[in-house]
Amino acid sequence: MALLLLPLLLFNLFLPQLEDVLALPTPSDYDFTYMRSVYDASDLPLGEEYEYIIVGGGTAGCSLAATLSEKYKVLVLERGTVPAAYPQVLDVDGSLRFLIQVDDGYTPAQKFKSEDGVPSARGRILGGSSMINMGFYSRAEEEFYRKSGVQWDMSLVEKAYQWVEETVAFHSDLSDWQSTAKEAMLQAGVGPDNGYKLDHIVGTKAGASIFDEQGRRHGAVELLNRGQPNNLRVAVHATVDRIIFSSNPSSLSAMGVIYTDSKGKTHKALVRDPGEVILSAGAIGTPQLLLLNGIGPVSDLSSLQIPVVHANPYVGKFMADNPRNTISIIAPKPLNTSYVQVVGITQDYYIETLSAKVPSSLLPPSLAFLSTIFPLDVSVATIGEKIPGPLSSGSLKLSSQADVRDTPVVRFNYFEDPQDLAGCVSGMRKIGDVLKTSSMERFKFRGFGGILEGFVYFGVPLPVNASDDLAMEVFCRNTVETFWHYHGGCVVGKVVDGDLKVMGVNALRVVDGSVFNRSPGTNPQATVMMLGRYMGLKMLQQRSQSN
Ligand SMILES: Cc1cc2nc3c(=O)[nH]c(=O)nc-3n(C[C@H](O)[C@H](O)[C@H](O)COP(=O)(O)OP(=O)(O)OC[C@H]3O[C@@H](n4cnc5c(N)ncnc54)[C@H](O)[C@@H]3O)c2cc1C
Ligand SMILES: *[C@@H]1O[C@H](CO)[C@@H](O)[C@H](O)[C@H]1NC(C)=O
Ligand SMILES: *[C@@H]1O[C@H](CO)[C@@H](O)[C@H](O)[C@H]1NC(C)=O
């Protein structure tokens, strides 16, 4: 344990949060081996050369980096810090805090609001959004592969998933609320009971989670532990803003990147031929970087006076996010925090549940009296629905300043497609049925002097008449939130080819959720991590064949 702590302590000589790290619940329960490869960007030379440069140490970037480092020198550039600097992200009870707290420009969740008016967030920390998410781990459905535009080698896909799962996928007992929700979904007809499964198939199942039985998060960052330490270098507080291109316009190539450290110094990192720059900055960050570097729609670039390096009208297009509509109730007895463990899958919608504690001080005035029963916090149980796809999509543009630290302007156009809206209506109707099952009776309040009887809703309840299509549609539109499964912006066949190479530019690839034209599986992270491993293996194969 002392050995494991050492790199953390060393690291924190240049980080201010030393007390936080020492307050880590049980550091020996996490595998921080990756810290041996991690440097603060300001400690790196101002000019260096690598075989592969990966922009973004996120969900896809970590598995890709570990894999490429098996044979080649790899540099990962991550704008955020290490998870140990914010130990709350490592624990199920502390994780949500960054979605609620103020974003100070450094915290692990960068908040943004889409033009749809829906608040959202994306990861800004080593391990990316897998360090701030709800943990559910579920593989992709058959349709995802078929429609993805990639010629998948399915045996390699299987191997890549297994590699990921050895490190980050945990099968825990269901919490009280999750097992009740599973029973209730089955009672409401979302069958068959598929037990515990990693695959995405119709019925109700328990899936894996990156949270272990003790509620410790094992995000994509732990995949870096599988890298070859001599070849792997990970820089944190390294914000990339420029891609360096070859000066020969007839064969445009990426030659490296320029990044800025926390002291404002710029560094140059170059790739050695036949190496590559790989963008893994996520569905918001990757299209943003392409646009900032002159790859995108001519009109958008010209209006910001960005010189066009390569015109492509589809960069930032097909931005999609799966809408989330939920019903929350206050549990009559305290519940443990549980992120998603079970899911009900139908053709038209997927139902997921979670439970969390909310400080009683945050109760709305109409429920404030509950603080006499629960002085500290109330347990809120949530059941929500997500539609596959979705079919609706929008776009992403740079905000006028064109600074890489600014969130671009993004719009997802939730429910623009009538089929998406119909999916929500059927899903929410089913949730109405779930609430009526006998399994749910235990979650009704009873006997508080007759004042409280039945469910106590936290937020908007379902319309009284669930058969009323119009009322249900209005409910869906008015209560829409994000499932944080935004994807697109660099989709296959439009911005990247089937090998995920940026069309029209050599030595530049995209490996992250921005290449997807639908969100894979019930939830995407399993497939995003698989993609990093899969593409890494493919690249190693292709390079050994061309030698
Ligand atoms: C709150 C929340 C809950 C979720 N719940 C679940 C769930 O339960 N199950 C599930 O499967 N999925 C869930 N997801 C979705 C899932 O986590 C994401 O789809 C996935 O992590 C995206 O991976 P990515 O590699 O595409 O991007 P990310 O993991 O976001 O990685 C991008 C990385 O690039 C870095 N970066 C960006 N720009 C730059 C730059 N210019 N220079 C340097 N670095 C840069 C970022 O800091 C980040 O680390 C959730 C997401 C959120 C936000
Ligand atoms: C909450 O978790 C603790 C520790 O894991 C466990 O002992 C307890 O039974 C759980 N309570 C409920 C209500 O699930
Ligand atoms: C519920 O809505 C349906 C469809 O609009 C309608 O036919 C029915 O009369 C409504 N029921 C009640 C009780 O209002």
JSON list of C-alpha atoms in Angstrom, two decimals, residues 129-334:
[
{"chain": "A", "resi": 129, "resn": "SER", "atom": "CA", "xyz": [-16.57, 10.75, -18.75]},
{"chain": "A", "resi": 130, "resn": "SER", "atom": "CA", "xyz": [-16.15, 7.22, -17.36]},
{"chain": "A", "resi": 131, "resn": "MET", "atom": "CA", "xyz": [-14.99, 8.95, -14.15]},
{"chain": "A", "resi": 132, "resn": "ILE", "atom": "CA", "xyz": [-18.21, 10.96, -13.69]},
{"chain": "A", "resi": 133, "resn": "ASN", "atom": "CA", "xyz": [-20.82, 8.59, -15.10]},
{"chain": "A", "resi": 134, "resn": "MET", "atom": "CA", "xyz": [-23.42, 6.27, -13.59]},
{"chain": "A", "resi": 135, "resn": "GLY", "atom": "CA", "xyz": [-21.32, 3.18, -14.14]},
{"chain": "A", "resi": 136, "resn": "PHE", "atom": "CA", "xyz": [-23.64, 0.85, -16.02]},
{"chain": "A", "resi": 137, "resn": "TYR", "atom": "CA", "xyz": [-21.74, -1.50, -18.31]},
{"chain": "A", "resi": 138, "resn": "SER", "atom": "CA", "xyz": [-23.59, -3.17, -21.18]},
{"chain": "A", "resi": 139, "resn": "ARG", "atom": "CA", "xyz": [-22.39, -4.31, -24.59]},
{"chain": "A", "resi": 140, "resn": "ALA", "atom": "CA", "xyz": [-23.77, -3.09, -27.93]},
{"chain": "A", "resi": 141, "resn": "GLU", "atom": "CA", "xyz": [-26.70, -4.59, -29.82]},
{"chain": "A", "resi": 142, "resn": "GLU", "atom": "CA", "xyz": [-26.42, -6.37, -33.16]},
{"chain": "A", "resi": 143, "resn": "GLU", "atom": "CA", "xyz": [-28.05, -3.44, -34.97]},
{"chain": "A", "resi": 144, "resn": "PHE", "atom": "CA", "xyz": [-25.32, -1.08, -33.82]},
{"chain": "A", "resi": 145, "resn": "TYR", "atom": "CA", "xyz": [-22.62, -3.06, -35.64]},
{"chain": "A", "resi": 146, "resn": "ARG", "atom": "CA", "xyz": [-24.78, -3.52, -38.73]},
{"chain": "A", "resi": 147, "resn": "LYS", "atom": "CA", "xyz": [-25.51, 0.21, -39.08]},
{"chain": "A", "resi": 148, "resn": "SER", "atom": "CA", "xyz": [-22.18, 1.60, -37.89]},
{"chain": "A", "resi": 149, "resn": "GLY", "atom": "CA", "xyz": [-20.38, 1.81, -41.24]},
{"chain": "A", "resi": 150, "resn": "VAL", "atom": "CA", "xyz": [-17.42, -0.15, -39.83]},
{"chain": "A", "resi": 151, "resn": "GLN", "atom": "CA", "xyz": [-16.57, -3.64, -41.15]},
{"chain": "A", "resi": 152, "resn": "TRP", "atom": "CA", "xyz": [-16.18, -5.18, -37.70]},
{"chain": "A", "resi": 153, "resn": "ASP", "atom": "CA", "xyz": [-14.08, -8.24, -37.15]},
{"chain": "A", "resi": 154, "resn": "MET", "atom": "CA", "xyz": [-16.49, -9.76, -34.62]},
{"chain": "A", "resi": 155, "resn": "SER", "atom": "CA", "xyz": [-13.97, -12.11, -33.04]},
{"chain": "A", "resi": 156, "resn": "LEU", "atom": "CA", "xyz": [-11.71, -9.13, -32.38]},
{"chain": "A", "resi": 157, "resn": "VAL", "atom": "CA", "xyz": [-14.70, -7.23, -30.96]},
{"chain": "A", "resi": 158, "resn": "GLU", "atom": "CA", "xyz": [-15.30, -10.11, -28.55]},
{"chain": "A", "resi": 159, "resn": "LYS", "atom": "CA", "xyz": [-11.64, -10.17, -27.51]},
{"chain": "A", "resi": 160, "resn": "ALA", "atom": "CA", "xyz": [-11.60, -6.41, -27.04]},
{"chain": "A", "resi": 161, "resn": "TYR", "atom": "CA", "xyz": [-14.68, -6.46, -24.79]},
{"chain": "A", "resi": 162, "resn": "GLN", "atom": "CA", "xyz": [-13.17, -9.27, -22.73]},
{"chain": "A", "resi": 163, "resn": "TRP", "atom": "CA", "xyz": [-9.93, -7.35, -22.29]},
{"chain": "A", "resi": 164, "resn": "VAL", "atom": "CA", "xyz": [-11.86, -4.34, -21.01]},
{"chain": "A", "resi": 165, "resn": "GLU", "atom": "CA", "xyz": [-14.07, -6.45, -18.74]},
{"chain": "A", "resi": 166, "resn": "GLU", "atom": "CA", "xyz": [-11.11, -8.13, -17.02]},
{"chain": "A", "resi": 167, "resn": "THR", "atom": "CA", "xyz": [-10.30, -4.75, -15.51]},
{"chain": "A", "resi": 168, "resn": "VAL", "atom": "CA", "xyz": [-13.41, -2.60, -15.16]},
{"chain": "A", "resi": 169, "resn": "ALA", "atom": "CA", "xyz": [-16.62, -4.68, -15.24]},
{"chain": "A", "resi": 170, "resn": "PHE", "atom": "CA", "xyz": [-18.06, -5.83, -11.90]},
{"chain": "A", "resi": 171, "resn": "HIS", "atom": "CA", "xyz": [-21.05, -8.01, -11.10]},
{"chain": "A", "resi": 172, "resn": "SER", "atom": "CA", "xyz": [-22.47, -7.03, -7.71]},
{"chain": "A", "resi": 173, "resn": "ASP", "atom": "CA", "xyz": [-25.56, -8.00, -5.76]},
{"chain": "A", "resi": 174, "resn": "LEU", "atom": "CA", "xyz": [-28.54, -5.83, -6.57]},
{"chain": "A", "resi": 175, "resn": "SER", "atom": "CA", "xyz": [-29.37, -3.08, -4.11]},
{"chain": "A", "resi": 176, "resn": "ASP", "atom": "CA", "xyz": [-32.78, -3.12, -2.50]},
{"chain": "A", "resi": 177, "resn": "TRP", "atom": "CA", "xyz": [-34.22, -0.61, -4.95]},
{"chain": "A", "resi": 178, "resn": "GLN", "atom": "CA", "xyz": [-32.66, -2.23, -8.02]},
{"chain": "A", "resi": 179, "resn": "SER", "atom": "CA", "xyz": [-34.02, -5.67, -7.19]},
{"chain": "A", "resi": 180, "resn": "THR", "atom": "CA", "xyz": [-37.47, -4.23, -6.54]},
{"chain": "A", "resi": 181, "resn": "ALA", "atom": "CA", "xyz": [-37.35, -2.42, -9.86]},
{"chain": "A", "resi": 182, "resn": "LYS", "atom": "CA", "xyz": [-36.32, -5.62, -11.63]},
{"chain": "A", "resi": 183, "resn": "GLU", "atom": "CA", "xyz": [-39.26, -7.54, -10.14]},
{"chain": "A", "resi": 184, "resn": "ALA", "atom": "CA", "xyz": [-41.62, -4.70, -10.99]},
{"chain": "A", "resi": 185, "resn": "MET", "atom": "CA", "xyz": [-40.47, -4.52, -14.62]},
{"chain": "A", "resi": 186, "resn": "LEU", "atom": "CA", "xyz": [-41.01, -8.24, -15.01]},
{"chain": "A", "resi": 187, "resn": "GLN", "atom": "CA", "xyz": [-44.46, -7.93, -13.42]},
{"chain": "A", "resi": 188, "resn": "ALA", "atom": "CA", "xyz": [-45.26, -5.12, -15.84]},
{"chain": "A", "resi": 189, "resn": "GLY", "atom": "CA", "xyz": [-44.45, -7.40, -18.77]},
{"chain": "A", "resi": 190, "resn": "VAL", "atom": "CA", "xyz": [-40.89, -6.39, -19.76]},
{"chain": "A", "resi": 191, "resn": "GLY", "atom": "CA", "xyz": [-39.82, -10.02, -20.12]},
{"chain": "A", "resi": 192, "resn": "PRO", "atom": "CA", "xyz": [-38.21, -12.47, -20.26]},
{"chain": "A", "resi": 193, "resn": "ASP", "atom": "CA", "xyz": [-35.99, -12.44, -17.16]},
{"chain": "A", "resi": 194, "resn": "ASN", "atom": "CA", "xyz": [-32.49, -12.62, -18.62]},
{"chain": "A", "resi": 195, "resn": "GLY", "atom": "CA", "xyz": [-30.73, -12.89, -15.26]},
{"chain": "A", "resi": 196, "resn": "TYR", "atom": "CA", "xyz": [-27.27, -11.34, -15.35]},
{"chain": "A", "resi": 197, "resn": "LYS", "atom": "CA", "xyz": [-25.98, -10.55, -18.84]},
{"chain": "A", "resi": 198, "resn": "LEU", "atom": "CA", "xyz": [-23.48, -8.30, -20.53]},
{"chain": "A", "resi": 199, "resn": "ASP", "atom": "CA", "xyz": [-25.30, -8.50, -23.86]},
{"chain": "A", "resi": 200, "resn": "HIS", "atom": "CA", "xyz": [-28.06, -6.17, -24.93]},
{"chain": "A", "resi": 201, "resn": "ILE", "atom": "CA", "xyz": [-31.12, -8.37, -25.53]},
{"chain": "A", "resi": 202, "resn": "VAL", "atom": "CA", "xyz": [-34.87, -7.90, -25.18]},
{"chain": "A", "resi": 203, "resn": "GLY", "atom": "CA", "xyz": [-36.10, -8.52, -21.63]},
{"chain": "A", "resi": 204, "resn": "THR", "atom": "CA", "xyz": [-35.11, -7.49, -18.14]},
{"chain": "A", "resi": 205, "resn": "LYS", "atom": "CA", "xyz": [-31.57, -8.13, -16.95]},
{"chain": "A", "resi": 206, "resn": "ALA", "atom": "CA", "xyz": [-28.99, -7.16, -14.41]},
{"chain": "A", "resi": 207, "resn": "GLY", "atom": "CA", "xyz": [-25.84, -5.85, -16.07]},
{"chain": "A", "resi": 208, "resn": "ALA", "atom": "CA", "xyz": [-22.31, -5.13, -14.99]},
{"chain": "A", "resi": 209, "resn": "SER", "atom": "CA", "xyz": [-21.06, -1.88, -13.54]},
{"chain": "A", "resi": 210, "resn": "ILE", "atom": "CA", "xyz": [-17.70, -0.17, -13.26]},
{"chain": "A", "resi": 211, "resn": "PHE", "atom": "CA", "xyz": [-18.59, 0.29, -9.56]},
{"chain": "A", "resi": 212, "resn": "ASP", "atom": "CA", "xyz": [-17.58, -2.73, -7.52]},
{"chain": "A", "resi": 213, "resn": "GLU", "atom": "CA", "xyz": [-19.54, -4.24, -4.64]},
{"chain": "A", "resi": 214, "resn": "GLN", "atom": "CA", "xyz": [-18.14, -1.61, -2.23]},
{"chain": "A", "resi": 215, "resn": "GLY", "atom": "CA", "xyz": [-19.17, 1.23, -4.52]},
{"chain": "A", "resi": 216, "resn": "ARG", "atom": "CA", "xyz": [-15.65, 1.98, -5.76]},
{"chain": "A", "resi": 217, "resn": "ARG", "atom": "CA", "xyz": [-15.37, 3.27, -9.32]},
{"chain": "A", "resi": 218, "resn": "HIS", "atom": "CA", "xyz": [-13.02, 1.50, -11.70]},
{"chain": "A", "resi": 219, "resn": "GLY", "atom": "CA", "xyz": [-13.13, 3.77, -14.73]},
{"chain": "A", "resi": 220, "resn": "ALA", "atom": "CA", "xyz": [-11.28, 3.67, -18.03]},
{"chain": "A", "resi": 221, "resn": "VAL", "atom": "CA", "xyz": [-8.24, 5.17, -16.31]},
{"chain": "A", "resi": 222, "resn": "GLU", "atom": "CA", "xyz": [-7.45, 1.73, -14.90]},
{"chain": "A", "resi": 223, "resn": "LEU", "atom": "CA", "xyz": [-7.05, 0.40, -18.43]},
{"chain": "A", "resi": 224, "resn": "LEU", "atom": "CA", "xyz": [-3.85, 2.47, -18.55]},
{"chain": "A", "resi": 225, "resn": "ASN", "atom": "CA", "xyz": [-2.45, -0.01, -16.01]},
{"chain": "A", "resi": 226, "resn": "ARG", "atom": "CA", "xyz": [-2.32, -2.52, -18.85]},
{"chain": "A", "resi": 227, "resn": "GLY", "atom": "CA", "xyz": [0.03, -0.34, -20.92]},
{"chain": "A", "resi": 228, "resn": "GLN", "atom": "CA", "xyz": [3.73, -0.93, -21.45]},
{"chain": "A", "resi": 229, "resn": "PRO", "atom": "CA", "xyz": [5.28, 1.58, -19.02]},
{"chain": "A", "resi": 230, "resn": "ASN", "atom": "CA", "xyz": [8.44, 2.14, -21.07]},
{"chain": "A", "resi": 231, "resn": "ASN", "atom": "CA", "xyz": [6.38, 3.25, -24.04]},
{"chain": "A", "resi": 232, "resn": "LEU", "atom": "CA", "xyz": [3.56, 5.11, -22.37]},
{"chain": "A", "resi": 233, "resn": "ARG", "atom": "CA", "xyz": [3.61, 8.73, -21.31]},
{"chain": "A", "resi": 234, "resn": "VAL", "atom": "CA", "xyz": [0.47, 10.44, -20.05]},
{"chain": "A", "resi": 235, "resn": "ALA", "atom": "CA", "xyz": [0.45, 14.21, -19.60]},
{"chain": "A", "resi": 236, "resn": "VAL", "atom": "CA", "xyz": [-2.29, 15.82, -17.52]},
{"chain": "A", "resi": 237, "resn": "HIS", "atom": "CA", "xyz": [-3.13, 19.54, -17.53]},
{"chain": "A", "resi": 238, "resn": "ALA", "atom": "CA", "xyz": [-2.28, 19.35, -21.23]},
{"chain": "A", "resi": 239, "resn": "THR", "atom": "CA", "xyz": [-4.84, 21.18, -23.34]},
{"chain": "A", "resi": 240, "resn": "VAL", "atom": "CA", "xyz": [-4.47, 20.63, -27.07]},
{"chain": "A", "resi": 241, "resn": "ASP", "atom": "CA", "xyz": [-5.54, 23.42, -29.36]},
{"chain": "A", "resi": 242, "resn": "ARG", "atom": "CA", "xyz": [-3.57, 23.02, -32.56]},
{"chain": "A", "resi": 243, "resn": "ILE", "atom": "CA", "xyz": [-2.98, 20.16, -34.94]},
{"chain": "A", "resi": 244, "resn": "ILE", "atom": "CA", "xyz": [0.21, 20.72, -36.94]},
{"chain": "A", "resi": 245, "resn": "PHE", "atom": "CA", "xyz": [-0.26, 19.93, -40.62]},
{"chain": "A", "resi": 246, "resn": "SER", "atom": "CA", "xyz": [2.33, 19.27, -43.32]},
{"chain": "A", "resi": 247, "resn": "SER", "atom": "CA", "xyz": [2.89, 22.26, -45.55]},
{"chain": "A", "resi": 248, "resn": "ASN", "atom": "CA", "xyz": [2.33, 20.21, -48.69]},
{"chain": "A", "resi": 249, "resn": "PRO", "atom": "CA", "xyz": [-1.33, 20.86, -49.56]},
{"chain": "A", "resi": 250, "resn": "SER", "atom": "CA", "xyz": [-1.48, 18.08, -52.20]},
{"chain": "A", "resi": 251, "resn": "SER", "atom": "CA", "xyz": [-1.03, 15.46, -49.51]},
{"chain": "A", "resi": 252, "resn": "LEU", "atom": "CA", "xyz": [-2.31, 16.93, -46.29]},
{"chain": "A", "resi": 253, "resn": "SER", "atom": "CA", "xyz": [-0.95, 15.13, -43.20]},
{"chain": "A", "resi": 254, "resn": "ALA", "atom": "CA", "xyz": [-1.13, 15.63, -39.46]},
{"chain": "A", "resi": 255, "resn": "MET", "atom": "CA", "xyz": [2.41, 15.93, -38.12]},
{"chain": "A", "resi": 256, "resn": "GLY", "atom": "CA", "xyz": [1.82, 16.65, -34.46]},
{"chain": "A", "resi": 257, "resn": "VAL", "atom": "CA", "xyz": [0.02, 18.91, -32.02]},
{"chain": "A", "resi": 258, "resn": "ILE", "atom": "CA", "xyz": [0.55, 21.97, -29.90]},
{"chain": "A", "resi": 259, "resn": "TYR", "atom": "CA", "xyz": [-0.66, 21.86, -26.31]},
{"chain": "A", "resi": 260, "resn": "THR", "atom": "CA", "xyz": [-0.71, 24.30, -23.41]},
{"chain": "A", "resi": 261, "resn": "ASP", "atom": "CA", "xyz": [0.24, 23.39, -19.84]},
{"chain": "A", "resi": 262, "resn": "SER", "atom": "CA", "xyz": [-1.21, 24.79, -16.61]},
{"chain": "A", "resi": 263, "resn": "LYS", "atom": "CA", "xyz": [1.37, 27.60, -16.59]},
{"chain": "A", "resi": 264, "resn": "GLY", "atom": "CA", "xyz": [0.31, 28.75, -20.02]},
{"chain": "A", "resi": 265, "resn": "LYS", "atom": "CA", "xyz": [3.45, 27.46, -21.77]},
{"chain": "A", "resi": 266, "resn": "THR", "atom": "CA", "xyz": [2.99, 25.88, -25.17]},
{"chain": "A", "resi": 267, "resn": "HIS", "atom": "CA", "xyz": [4.60, 22.55, -26.07]},
{"chain": "A", "resi": 268, "resn": "LYS", "atom": "CA", "xyz": [5.03, 20.92, -29.42]},
{"chain": "A", "resi": 269, "resn": "ALA", "atom": "CA", "xyz": [4.78, 17.15, -29.86]},
{"chain": "A", "resi": 270, "resn": "LEU", "atom": "CA", "xyz": [5.48, 15.61, -33.25]},
{"chain": "A", "resi": 271, "resn": "VAL", "atom": "CA", "xyz": [4.70, 12.16, -34.66]},
{"chain": "A", "resi": 272, "resn": "ARG", "atom": "CA", "xyz": [7.38, 10.08, -36.30]},
{"chain": "A", "resi": 273, "resn": "ASP", "atom": "CA", "xyz": [6.31, 8.68, -39.68]},
{"chain": "A", "resi": 274, "resn": "PRO", "atom": "CA", "xyz": [4.32, 6.37, -40.04]},
{"chain": "A", "resi": 275, "resn": "GLY", "atom": "CA", "xyz": [2.80, 7.42, -36.71]},
{"chain": "A", "resi": 276, "resn": "GLU", "atom": "CA", "xyz": [-0.47, 9.27, -36.26]},
{"chain": "A", "resi": 277, "resn": "VAL", "atom": "CA", "xyz": [-2.34, 11.86, -34.28]},
{"chain": "A", "resi": 278, "resn": "ILE", "atom": "CA", "xyz": [-5.51, 10.31, -32.85]},
{"chain": "A", "resi": 279, "resn": "LEU", "atom": "CA", "xyz": [-8.34, 12.45, -31.57]},
{"chain": "A", "resi": 280, "resn": "SER", "atom": "CA", "xyz": [-10.13, 10.88, -28.56]},
{"chain": "A", "resi": 281, "resn": "ALA", "atom": "CA", "xyz": [-11.48, 14.11, -27.10]},
{"chain": "A", "resi": 282, "resn": "GLY", "atom": "CA", "xyz": [-15.11, 12.89, -27.01]},
{"chain": "A", "resi": 283, "resn": "ALA", "atom": "CA", "xyz": [-18.22, 13.77, -28.98]},
{"chain": "A", "resi": 284, "resn": "ILE", "atom": "CA", "xyz": [-17.99, 17.45, -28.07]},
{"chain": "A", "resi": 285, "resn": "GLY", "atom": "CA", "xyz": [-14.18, 17.83, -27.96]},
{"chain": "A", "resi": 286, "resn": "THR", "atom": "CA", "xyz": [-13.25, 16.03, -31.17]},
{"chain": "A", "resi": 287, "resn": "PRO", "atom": "CA", "xyz": [-15.47, 17.86, -33.68]},
{"chain": "A", "resi": 288, "resn": "GLN", "atom": "CA", "xyz": [-14.50, 21.06, -31.85]},
{"chain": "A", "resi": 289, "resn": "LEU", "atom": "CA", "xyz": [-10.80, 20.38, -32.44]},
{"chain": "A", "resi": 290, "resn": "LEU", "atom": "CA", "xyz": [-11.34, 19.60, -36.13]},
{"chain": "A", "resi": 291, "resn": "LEU", "atom": "CA", "xyz": [-13.31, 22.83, -36.60]},
{"chain": "A", "resi": 292, "resn": "LEU", "atom": "CA", "xyz": [-10.74, 24.91, -34.69]},
{"chain": "A", "resi": 293, "resn": "ASN", "atom": "CA", "xyz": [-8.09, 23.49, -36.99]},
{"chain": "A", "resi": 294, "resn": "GLY", "atom": "CA", "xyz": [-9.86, 24.32, -40.22]},
{"chain": "A", "resi": 295, "resn": "ILE", "atom": "CA", "xyz": [-11.49, 20.97, -41.01]},
{"chain": "A", "resi": 296, "resn": "GLY", "atom": "CA", "xyz": [-15.22, 21.46, -41.42]},
{"chain": "A", "resi": 297, "resn": "PRO", "atom": "CA", "xyz": [-17.98, 23.30, -43.28]},
{"chain": "A", "resi": 298, "resn": "VAL", "atom": "CA", "xyz": [-16.52, 26.25, -45.24]},
{"chain": "A", "resi": 299, "resn": "SER", "atom": "CA", "xyz": [-19.31, 28.63, -44.22]},
{"chain": "A", "resi": 300, "resn": "ASP", "atom": "CA", "xyz": [-18.89, 27.92, -40.48]},
{"chain": "A", "resi": 301, "resn": "LEU", "atom": "CA", "xyz": [-15.11, 28.30, -40.68]},
{"chain": "A", "resi": 302, "resn": "SER", "atom": "CA", "xyz": [-15.20, 31.44, -42.80]},
{"chain": "A", "resi": 303, "resn": "SER", "atom": "CA", "xyz": [-17.69, 33.17, -40.54]},
{"chain": "A", "resi": 304, "resn": "LEU", "atom": "CA", "xyz": [-15.11, 32.81, -37.72]},
{"chain": "A", "resi": 305, "resn": "GLN", "atom": "CA", "xyz": [-12.16, 33.72, -39.98]},
{"chain": "A", "resi": 306, "resn": "ILE", "atom": "CA", "xyz": [-10.66, 30.26, -39.54]},
{"chain": "A", "resi": 307, "resn": "PRO", "atom": "CA", "xyz": [-8.57, 29.35, -42.62]},
{"chain": "A", "resi": 308, "resn": "VAL", "atom": "CA", "xyz": [-9.97, 26.26, -44.35]},
{"chain": "A", "resi": 309, "resn": "VAL", "atom": "CA", "xyz": [-7.44, 23.43, -44.24]},
{"chain": "A", "resi": 310, "resn": "HIS", "atom": "CA", "xyz": [-9.81, 20.80, -45.57]},
{"chain": "A", "resi": 311, "resn": "ALA", "atom": "CA", "xyz": [-13.47, 21.41, -46.38]},
{"chain": "A", "resi": 312, "resn": "ASN", "atom": "CA", "xyz": [-15.94, 18.87, -45.05]},
{"chain": "A", "resi": 313, "resn": "PRO", "atom": "CA", "xyz": [-19.59, 19.89, -44.58]},
{"chain": "A", "resi": 314, "resn": "TYR", "atom": "CA", "xyz": [-20.29, 17.06, -42.12]},
{"chain": "A", "resi": 315, "resn": "VAL", "atom": "CA", "xyz": [-17.94, 17.94, -39.25]},
{"chain": "A", "resi": 316, "resn": "GLY", "atom": "CA", "xyz": [-20.18, 18.73, -36.27]},
{"chain": "A", "resi": 317, "resn": "LYS", "atom": "CA", "xyz": [-23.27, 17.33, -37.98]},
{"chain": "A", "resi": 318, "resn": "PHE", "atom": "CA", "xyz": [-25.40, 14.36, -36.80]},
{"chain": "A", "resi": 319, "resn": "MET", "atom": "CA", "xyz": [-24.95, 15.32, -33.15]},
{"chain": "A", "resi": 320, "resn": "ALA", "atom": "CA", "xyz": [-27.39, 13.22, -31.21]},
{"chain": "A", "resi": 321, "resn": "ASP", "atom": "CA", "xyz": [-28.25, 12.53, -27.59]},
{"chain": "A", "resi": 322, "resn": "ASN", "atom": "CA", "xyz": [-30.67, 10.04, -26.10]},
{"chain": "A", "resi": 323, "resn": "PRO", "atom": "CA", "xyz": [-33.35, 11.90, -24.17]},
{"chain": "A", "resi": 324, "resn": "ARG", "atom": "CA", "xyz": [-34.00, 10.84, -20.58]},
{"chain": "A", "resi": 325, "resn": "ASN", "atom": "CA", "xyz": [-37.46, 11.06, -19.02]},
{"chain": "A", "resi": 326, "resn": "THR", "atom": "CA", "xyz": [-37.89, 9.91, -15.46]},
{"chain": "A", "resi": 327, "resn": "ILE", "atom": "CA", "xyz": [-40.23, 9.59, -12.53]},
{"chain": "A", "resi": 328, "resn": "SER", "atom": "CA", "xyz": [-38.72, 9.99, -9.07]},
{"chain": "A", "resi": 329, "resn": "ILE", "atom": "CA", "xyz": [-40.25, 9.07, -5.75]},
{"chain": "A", "resi": 330, "resn": "ILE", "atom": "CA", "xyz": [-39.07, 9.57, -2.21]},
{"chain": "A", "resi": 331, "resn": "ALA", "atom": "CA", "xyz": [-38.55, 6.23, -0.49]},
{"chain": "A", "resi": 332, "resn": "PRO", "atom": "CA", "xyz": [-40.38, 5.77, 2.83]},
{"chain": "A", "resi": 333, "resn": "LYS", "atom": "CA", "xyz": [-37.23, 4.08, 4.22]},
{"chain": "A", "resi": 334, "resn": "PRO", "atom": "CA", "xyz": [-33.58, 5.07, 3.65]}
]
